[in-house]
Tab-separated table of C-alpha atoms in Angstrom:
chain	number	residue	atom	x	y	z
A	1	MET	CA	35.384	116.009	64.936
A	2	ASN	CA	37.589	113.956	62.820
A	3	ARG	CA	40.757	116.482	64.345
A	4	THR	CA	39.096	116.118	67.899
A	5	ARG	CA	38.984	112.694	68.335
A	6	PHE	CA	43.334	112.269	66.807
A	7	LEU	CA	43.953	115.121	69.516
A	8	LEU	CA	42.679	112.490	72.234
A	9	VAL	CA	43.759	109.698	70.606
A	10	SER	CA	47.070	110.834	70.667
A	11	VAL	CA	46.749	112.568	74.065
A	12	CYS	CA	45.471	109.506	75.846
A	13	LEU	CA	48.201	107.677	73.817
A	14	LEU	CA	51.281	110.211	75.130
A	15	ALA	CA	49.638	109.731	78.735
A	16	ALA	CA	50.144	106.356	78.485
A	17	GLY	CA	53.996	106.787	77.118
A	18	CYS	CA	54.164	108.686	80.122
A	19	GLY	CA	54.188	105.308	82.244
A	20	THR	CA	52.528	106.523	85.736
A	21	VAL	CA	52.062	104.488	88.331
A	22	ASN	CA	48.629	104.203	89.439
A	23	THR	CA	49.074	102.529	93.938
A	24	THR	CA	46.492	101.318	96.027
A	25	THR	CA	47.262	100.376	99.613
A	26	THR	CA	45.177	99.123	102.956
A	27	ARG	CA	47.810	101.860	105.244
A	28	ASP	CA	45.240	105.279	105.644
A	29	ARG	CA	48.163	106.064	107.602
A	30	PRO	CA	52.047	106.104	108.955
A	31	GLY	CA	53.578	103.327	109.861
A	32	ASP	CA	53.831	101.717	113.649
A	33	ASP	CA	57.041	103.180	113.594
A	34	SER	CA	56.856	106.081	111.637
A	35	ILE	CA	59.350	109.081	113.271
A	36	LYS	CA	59.597	112.995	112.244
A	37	THR	CA	62.360	113.988	109.788
A	38	GLN	CA	64.098	117.247	109.154
A	39	THR	CA	65.094	117.462	105.649
A	40	ARG	CA	67.485	120.211	104.151
A	41	VAL	CA	67.112	120.936	100.389
A	42	ARG	CA	69.721	122.046	98.358
A	43	ASP	CA	68.324	121.180	95.466
A	44	LEU	CA	64.558	122.557	94.429
A	45	SER	CA	64.093	120.943	91.651
A	46	THR	CA	64.416	117.479	92.755
A	47	TYR	CA	62.627	118.501	96.151
A	48	LEU	CA	60.044	119.229	93.994
A	49	ASN	CA	59.418	116.217	92.248
A	50	LEU	CA	60.525	113.525	94.533
A	51	ARG	CA	59.486	113.377	98.698
A	52	ALA	CA	60.173	111.482	101.444
A	53	SER	CA	55.955	110.471	101.769
A	54	GLU	CA	56.978	108.352	104.927
A	55	VAL	CA	60.316	107.252	106.911
A	56	ARG	CA	60.595	104.918	109.132
A	57	LEU	CA	62.965	103.337	111.749
A	58	PHE	CA	62.432	99.769	114.116
A	59	PRO	CA	64.825	97.157	115.286
A	60	THR	CA	65.362	94.228	112.420
A	61	GLU	CA	65.765	89.969	114.452
A	62	GLY	CA	69.511	90.631	114.401
A	63	GLY	CA	69.121	94.187	116.875
A	64	VAL	CA	70.894	97.025	115.058
A	65	LEU	CA	68.409	99.468	113.540
A	66	GLU	CA	67.247	100.025	109.949
A	67	ALA	CA	65.928	102.610	107.774
A	68	GLN	CA	63.094	102.697	105.699
A	69	VAL	CA	62.499	105.304	103.291
A	70	ASP	CA	59.444	105.891	101.270
A	71	VAL	CA	60.375	108.010	98.491
A	72	ALA	CA	57.583	109.220	96.518
A	73	ASN	CA	57.797	110.526	92.261
A	74	ASP	CA	54.633	113.619	92.227
A	75	ASP	CA	55.643	113.823	88.753
A	76	ARG	CA	54.914	113.019	85.904
A	77	PHE	CA	57.799	111.555	83.727
A	78	PRO	CA	59.932	108.879	86.024
A	79	ARG	CA	63.182	109.806	88.016
A	80	GLY	CA	66.268	108.605	88.640
A	81	PHE	CA	68.362	109.369	91.499
A	82	SER	CA	70.664	108.807	93.738
A	83	TYR	CA	71.585	108.362	97.247
A	84	ARG	CA	73.477	107.657	100.904
A	85	PHE	CA	72.571	106.955	104.430
A	86	ALA	CA	74.951	107.602	106.989
A	87	TRP	CA	74.413	106.443	110.070
A	88	LEU	CA	75.464	108.084	113.622
A	89	ASN	CA	75.750	107.042	117.613
A	90	GLU	CA	74.156	108.564	120.370
A	91	ARG	CA	76.757	111.345	120.534
A	92	GLY	CA	75.670	112.444	116.938
A	93	ASN	CA	79.365	111.437	115.515
A	94	VAL	CA	78.885	109.758	112.081
A	95	ILE	CA	80.359	105.828	112.038
A	96	GLU	CA	82.622	105.024	109.615
A	97	SER	CA	81.990	101.565	108.271
A	98	PRO	CA	81.666	100.428	104.217
A	99	MET	CA	78.508	99.936	104.159
A	100	SER	CA	78.079	103.364	103.484
A	101	VAL	CA	77.508	103.936	99.905
A	102	TRP	CA	75.860	105.956	96.776
A	103	LYS	CA	73.404	103.184	95.431
A	104	ALA	CA	71.470	104.449	92.335
A	105	THR	CA	67.876	103.759	92.052
A	106	HIS	CA	64.923	104.993	89.863
A	107	VAL	CA	61.045	105.857	91.422
A	108	GLN	CA	58.228	105.476	88.395
A	109	ALA	CA	56.291	108.952	87.462
A	110	GLY	CA	53.591	108.744	90.093
A	111	GLY	CA	55.103	105.837	92.293
A	112	ILE	CA	56.586	105.104	95.768
A	113	ILE	CA	59.569	103.011	96.375
A	114	THR	CA	60.795	101.965	99.713
A	115	ILE	CA	64.853	102.507	100.547
A	116	SER	CA	66.022	101.239	103.549
A	117	SER	CA	69.858	101.147	105.192
A	118	VAL	CA	70.664	98.786	108.175
A	119	ALA	CA	72.689	99.990	111.053
A	120	PRO	CA	76.615	98.890	110.486
A	121	ASP	CA	76.216	97.887	114.969
A	122	MET	CA	74.963	98.505	118.012
A	123	SER	CA	75.400	101.352	118.678
A	124	ALA	CA	74.061	103.604	115.997
A	125	THR	CA	70.981	105.584	116.835
A	126	ASP	CA	70.452	108.100	114.129
A	127	PHE	CA	70.779	108.300	109.898
A	128	ARG	CA	71.684	110.295	108.117
A	129	LEU	CA	69.762	109.868	103.924
A	130	GLU	CA	71.892	112.254	101.163
A	131	VAL	CA	69.798	111.873	97.671
A	132	ARG	CA	70.999	112.971	94.505
A	133	ARG	CA	69.289	113.665	91.525
A	134	ALA	CA	71.115	111.012	87.909
A	135	GLU	CA	73.040	112.630	85.493
A	136	LYS	CA	69.459	112.440	83.302
B	1	MET	CA	95.927	127.475	56.033
B	2	HIS	CA	94.524	124.146	56.277
B	3	ARG	CA	97.722	123.672	59.012
B	4	ILE	CA	96.041	126.707	61.038
B	5	VAL	CA	93.122	125.212	61.095
B	6	SER	CA	94.076	121.703	61.773
B	7	ALA	CA	96.323	123.703	64.934
B	8	PHE	CA	93.301	125.392	65.957
B	9	LEU	CA	90.780	122.038	66.326
B	10	PHE	CA	93.527	119.637	67.473
B	11	ALA	CA	94.490	122.874	70.434
B	12	GLY	CA	90.489	123.475	71.091
B	13	LEU	CA	89.978	119.815	72.079
B	14	VAL	CA	92.621	119.492	74.112
B	15	ALA	CA	90.677	123.289	75.785
B	16	CYS	CA	87.614	121.079	76.163
B	17	GLY	CA	89.568	117.257	77.244
B	18	GLN	CA	88.384	116.536	81.086
B	19	LYS	CA	91.568	117.250	83.374
B	20	ALA	CA	92.301	114.381	86.202
B	21	ALA	CA	90.534	114.214	88.834
B	22	TYR	CA	90.313	112.875	92.652
B	23	GLN	CA	86.992	111.368	93.028
B	24	GLU	CA	85.171	109.960	95.805
B	25	THR	CA	85.320	105.986	95.077
B	26	GLY	CA	81.778	104.248	94.024
B	27	GLY	CA	81.017	107.875	93.994
B	28	PRO	CA	77.784	109.212	92.037
B	29	ASP	CA	80.582	110.827	88.841
B	30	SER	CA	82.361	107.778	89.109
B	31	ILE	CA	82.495	105.899	85.391
B	32	VAL	CA	79.428	103.473	84.904
B	33	SER	CA	80.520	100.709	82.265
B	34	VAL	CA	77.678	99.090	80.421
B	35	GLY	CA	79.565	95.710	80.377
B	36	GLU	CA	81.760	95.662	83.070
B	37	VAL	CA	82.053	95.674	86.906
B	38	ASP	CA	82.466	99.182	88.034
B	39	ILE	CA	83.886	99.576	91.811
B	40	GLN	CA	80.284	101.170	92.550
B	41	GLU	CA	78.871	97.862	92.127
B	42	ILE	CA	80.813	95.512	94.617
B	43	LYS	CA	81.253	98.836	96.527
B	44	GLY	CA	76.789	98.001	96.562
B	45	ALA	CA	77.526	94.473	96.399
B	46	ALA	CA	79.617	94.149	99.973
B	47	SER	CA	76.904	96.513	101.629
B	48	GLY	CA	73.776	94.530	100.707
B	49	MET	CA	75.338	91.699	101.222
B	50	LEU	CA	76.355	93.025	104.736
B	51	GLU	CA	73.019	94.826	105.596
B	52	SER	CA	71.318	91.869	104.920
B	53	LEU	CA	74.048	88.915	107.305
B	54	LEU	CA	73.534	92.439	110.146
B	55	ARG	CA	69.732	92.714	109.255
B	56	GLU	CA	69.372	88.460	110.154
B	57	GLY	CA	71.245	88.331	112.930
B	58	VAL	CA	73.469	84.998	111.291
B	59	LEU	CA	76.580	85.220	112.583
B	60	SER	CA	74.791	85.285	116.094
B	61	THR	CA	73.311	82.378	116.323
B	62	ALA	CA	77.381	81.111	115.907
B	63	PRO	CA	78.006	79.340	119.514
B	64	ASN	CA	81.655	80.971	118.889
B	65	LYS	CA	81.339	85.042	119.933
B	66	PRO	CA	82.281	86.605	117.502
B	67	ALA	CA	81.694	83.896	114.824
B	68	ARG	CA	84.128	82.155	113.314
B	69	VAL	CA	83.644	82.604	109.815
B	70	VAL	CA	86.277	81.090	106.972
B	71	VAL	CA	85.974	82.098	103.635
B	72	GLU	CA	85.759	79.632	100.604
B	73	ARG	CA	85.920	80.530	96.750
B	74	VAL	CA	83.525	82.703	95.164
B	75	THR	CA	83.805	82.589	91.347
B	76	ASN	CA	84.358	85.423	88.844
B	77	ASP	CA	81.291	84.086	86.262
B	78	THR	CA	81.422	87.036	84.052
B	79	SER	CA	84.006	88.081	80.789
B	80	SER	CA	84.339	91.269	83.113
B	81	ARG	CA	87.907	90.760	84.736
B	82	PHE	CA	87.339	91.974	88.413
B	83	GLU	CA	90.033	90.799	91.653
B	84	VAL	CA	86.159	89.352	94.058
B	85	ASP	CA	88.455	89.820	96.754
B	86	GLU	CA	87.394	93.042	96.100
B	87	LEU	CA	84.341	91.644	97.456
B	88	THR	CA	84.638	89.839	100.326
B	89	TYR	CA	88.229	91.642	102.327
B	90	ARG	CA	84.975	94.484	102.039
B	91	MET	CA	82.954	92.674	104.314
B	92	ARG	CA	85.579	91.119	106.292
B	93	GLU	CA	86.565	94.574	106.620
B	94	HIS	CA	83.574	95.344	108.336
B	95	LEU	CA	82.898	92.153	110.369
B	96	VAL	CA	86.208	91.708	112.176
B	97	ASN	CA	87.279	95.391	112.736
B	98	SER	CA	83.937	95.524	114.111
B	99	GLY	CA	84.249	92.266	116.433
B	100	GLN	CA	80.568	90.680	115.104
B	101	ALA	CA	83.235	87.703	113.323
B	102	THR	CA	86.406	86.794	112.916
B	103	VAL	CA	87.608	85.089	109.678
B	104	VAL	CA	89.367	81.953	109.651
B	105	THR	CA	92.156	81.722	108.087
B	106	ALA	CA	93.695	78.651	108.911
B	107	TYR	CA	91.120	76.657	105.925
B	108	GLY	CA	90.279	77.627	102.370
B	109	GLY	CA	92.297	79.117	99.939
B	110	THR	CA	93.057	82.564	99.889
B	111	PRO	CA	96.988	84.088	99.930
B	112	GLU	CA	96.533	84.441	103.741
B	113	SER	CA	94.921	81.097	104.604
B	114	ARG	CA	97.725	79.064	102.768
B	115	GLU	CA	100.079	81.875	104.656
B	116	ALA	CA	98.386	80.508	107.497
B	117	GLN	CA	98.242	76.182	106.898
B	118	GLU	CA	101.895	77.230	106.650
B	119	ILE	CA	101.897	78.801	110.027
B	120	GLN	CA	100.349	75.453	110.899
B	121	TYR	CA	102.095	73.015	109.976
B	122	ARG	CA	105.635	74.106	111.312
B	123	LYS	CA	104.612	74.920	114.570
B	124	ALA	CA	102.294	71.513	114.788
B	125	VAL	CA	106.306	69.823	113.059
B	126	LEU	CA	108.413	71.643	115.664
B	127	GLU	CA	106.044	70.761	118.555
B	128	GLY	CA	106.187	67.016	117.554
B	129	ARG	CA	102.941	67.033	116.325
B	130	THR	CA	101.727	65.153	113.269
B	131	GLU	CA	97.567	66.796	113.638
B	132	VAL	CA	97.286	70.295	112.774
B	133	GLU	CA	95.449	72.535	115.356
B	134	SER	CA	93.045	74.788	114.677
B	135	LEU	CA	89.997	76.960	114.729
B	136	LYS	CA	86.268	75.423	114.040
B	137	PRO	CA	84.795	77.367	112.161
B	138	ASP	CA	81.213	77.992	112.659
B	139	PHE	CA	80.491	79.077	108.964
B	140	ILE	CA	81.506	79.149	105.245
B	141	LEU	CA	81.299	81.733	103.157
B	142	ASN	CA	81.645	81.494	99.157
B	143	GLY	CA	79.937	82.878	96.369
B	144	ARG	CA	79.488	83.461	92.980
B	145	ILE	CA	79.057	86.610	90.069
B	146	THR	CA	76.983	86.210	87.365
B	147	GLN	CA	76.601	87.668	84.298
B	148	LEU	CA	73.272	88.500	81.671
B	149	LYS	CA	73.721	90.356	78.612
B	150	ARG	CA	70.607	91.582	76.750
B	151	SER	CA	70.205	94.590	73.615
B	152	ALA	CA	67.794	95.524	71.166
B	153	GLY	CA	69.606	97.690	68.312
B	154	ASN	CA	71.821	99.032	69.508
B	155	VAL	CA	71.022	99.345	73.613
B	156	ARG	CA	72.962	96.603	75.704
B	157	GLN	CA	72.022	95.671	78.971
B	158	THR	CA	73.963	93.696	81.581
B	159	THR	CA	73.210	92.927	84.549
B	160	TYR	CA	75.180	90.889	87.355
B	161	THR	CA	74.174	88.733	89.743
B	162	TYR	CA	76.154	89.139	93.343
B	163	ARG	CA	75.487	85.466	95.164
B	164	LEU	CA	76.838	84.887	98.033
B	165	THR	CA	75.591	81.803	101.081
B	166	LEU	CA	77.023	81.461	104.437
B	167	THR	CA	77.242	77.631	105.675
B	168	ASN	CA	76.624	76.207	108.847
B	169	ALA	CA	79.857	73.778	109.415
B	170	ALA	CA	79.275	72.159	111.786
B	171	THR	CA	75.165	70.761	110.182
B	172	GLY	CA	76.452	71.819	106.279
B	173	ASN	CA	73.194	73.737	105.850
B	174	GLU	CA	72.532	76.846	104.543
B	175	ALA	CA	72.710	78.787	107.229
B	176	TRP	CA	72.633	82.078	104.821
B	177	THR	CA	72.175	83.208	101.535
B	178	LYS	CA	71.837	87.042	99.111
B	179	THR	CA	71.182	87.811	95.865
B	180	VAL	CA	71.882	91.674	94.800
B	181	ASP	CA	71.506	92.712	91.224
B	182	PHE	CA	73.100	95.472	89.187
B	183	THR	CA	71.330	96.130	85.917
B	184	LYS	CA	72.852	99.167	83.051
B	185	GLN	CA	71.225	100.211	80.349
B	186	GLY	CA	72.676	102.013	77.812
B	187	THR	CA	74.785	102.813	74.191
B	188	LYS	CA	77.653	103.226	75.651
B	189	ASP	CA	79.519	104.059	78.132
B	190	ALA	CA	78.974	107.617	80.727
B	191	VAL	CA	80.884	109.448	83.799
B	192	GLY	CA	78.418	109.018	86.681
B	193	PHE	CA	74.623	107.849	88.232
């Protein structure tokens, strides 16, 4: 009996130690600016744990477009990753800009974070997002 | 015998060493230093500042098109030695080349500003004018980079904070301000992030 109790307490402590995030939201449907995207997967281990739960594209107050991507971590452990947005014009050509840089971030276990990017100028109509697993 | 073993160990170490190779500047294979500012942060800060500027559309509120901006001093208040111009030049590159702003170099204390002021002054003297004629700016950009260092045991943590402010030159009011933070934690520097 004591052993069972000890095991239960240990399991609870371990579960708490993982720092899984519980999320509550009032939103039950995709955002009004939500868009459909396509994903090319080259790193299955990242894909299985991290997913883009919603992608939104909308004009900002300044007139240029802003992209917001909700990244959900379905794993039991926090995940670090780096990402880079590149913006494309109407013809699909990449708009070269010092704004397109690699950034690093973390998402808690069971959590969602929003990564975003603002287009470098008015000619941007689409974007491309590259995601890479963190080293550790 | 001892010499042979040492020679083998040395040869092994040399073989294991990393060969120098070109890396994408600020790419995910860059070095991450716990107590120093790295190039990926300067690039990230410039990107974050530009994104905020364009998102808010502050420059488009200027009476002049493109907006005339004076790049004033950005102070490095960290123990890390680097050129703060690396930040402002990257921002200028985008704003000027995309036609969203023009940098008025006849004001301010940067090397090219001093050069421009000298040219304006010489022109005024040659034309017999007492006043130097120059473009009136719409905005003045300045800022500060600070750090916050903490440690727990042998784990070190440093937060570098980049703050930039755009002041409306006509009213003297703050037109835009933005803070971009980078926090690094670890016991030693590493390759890749």
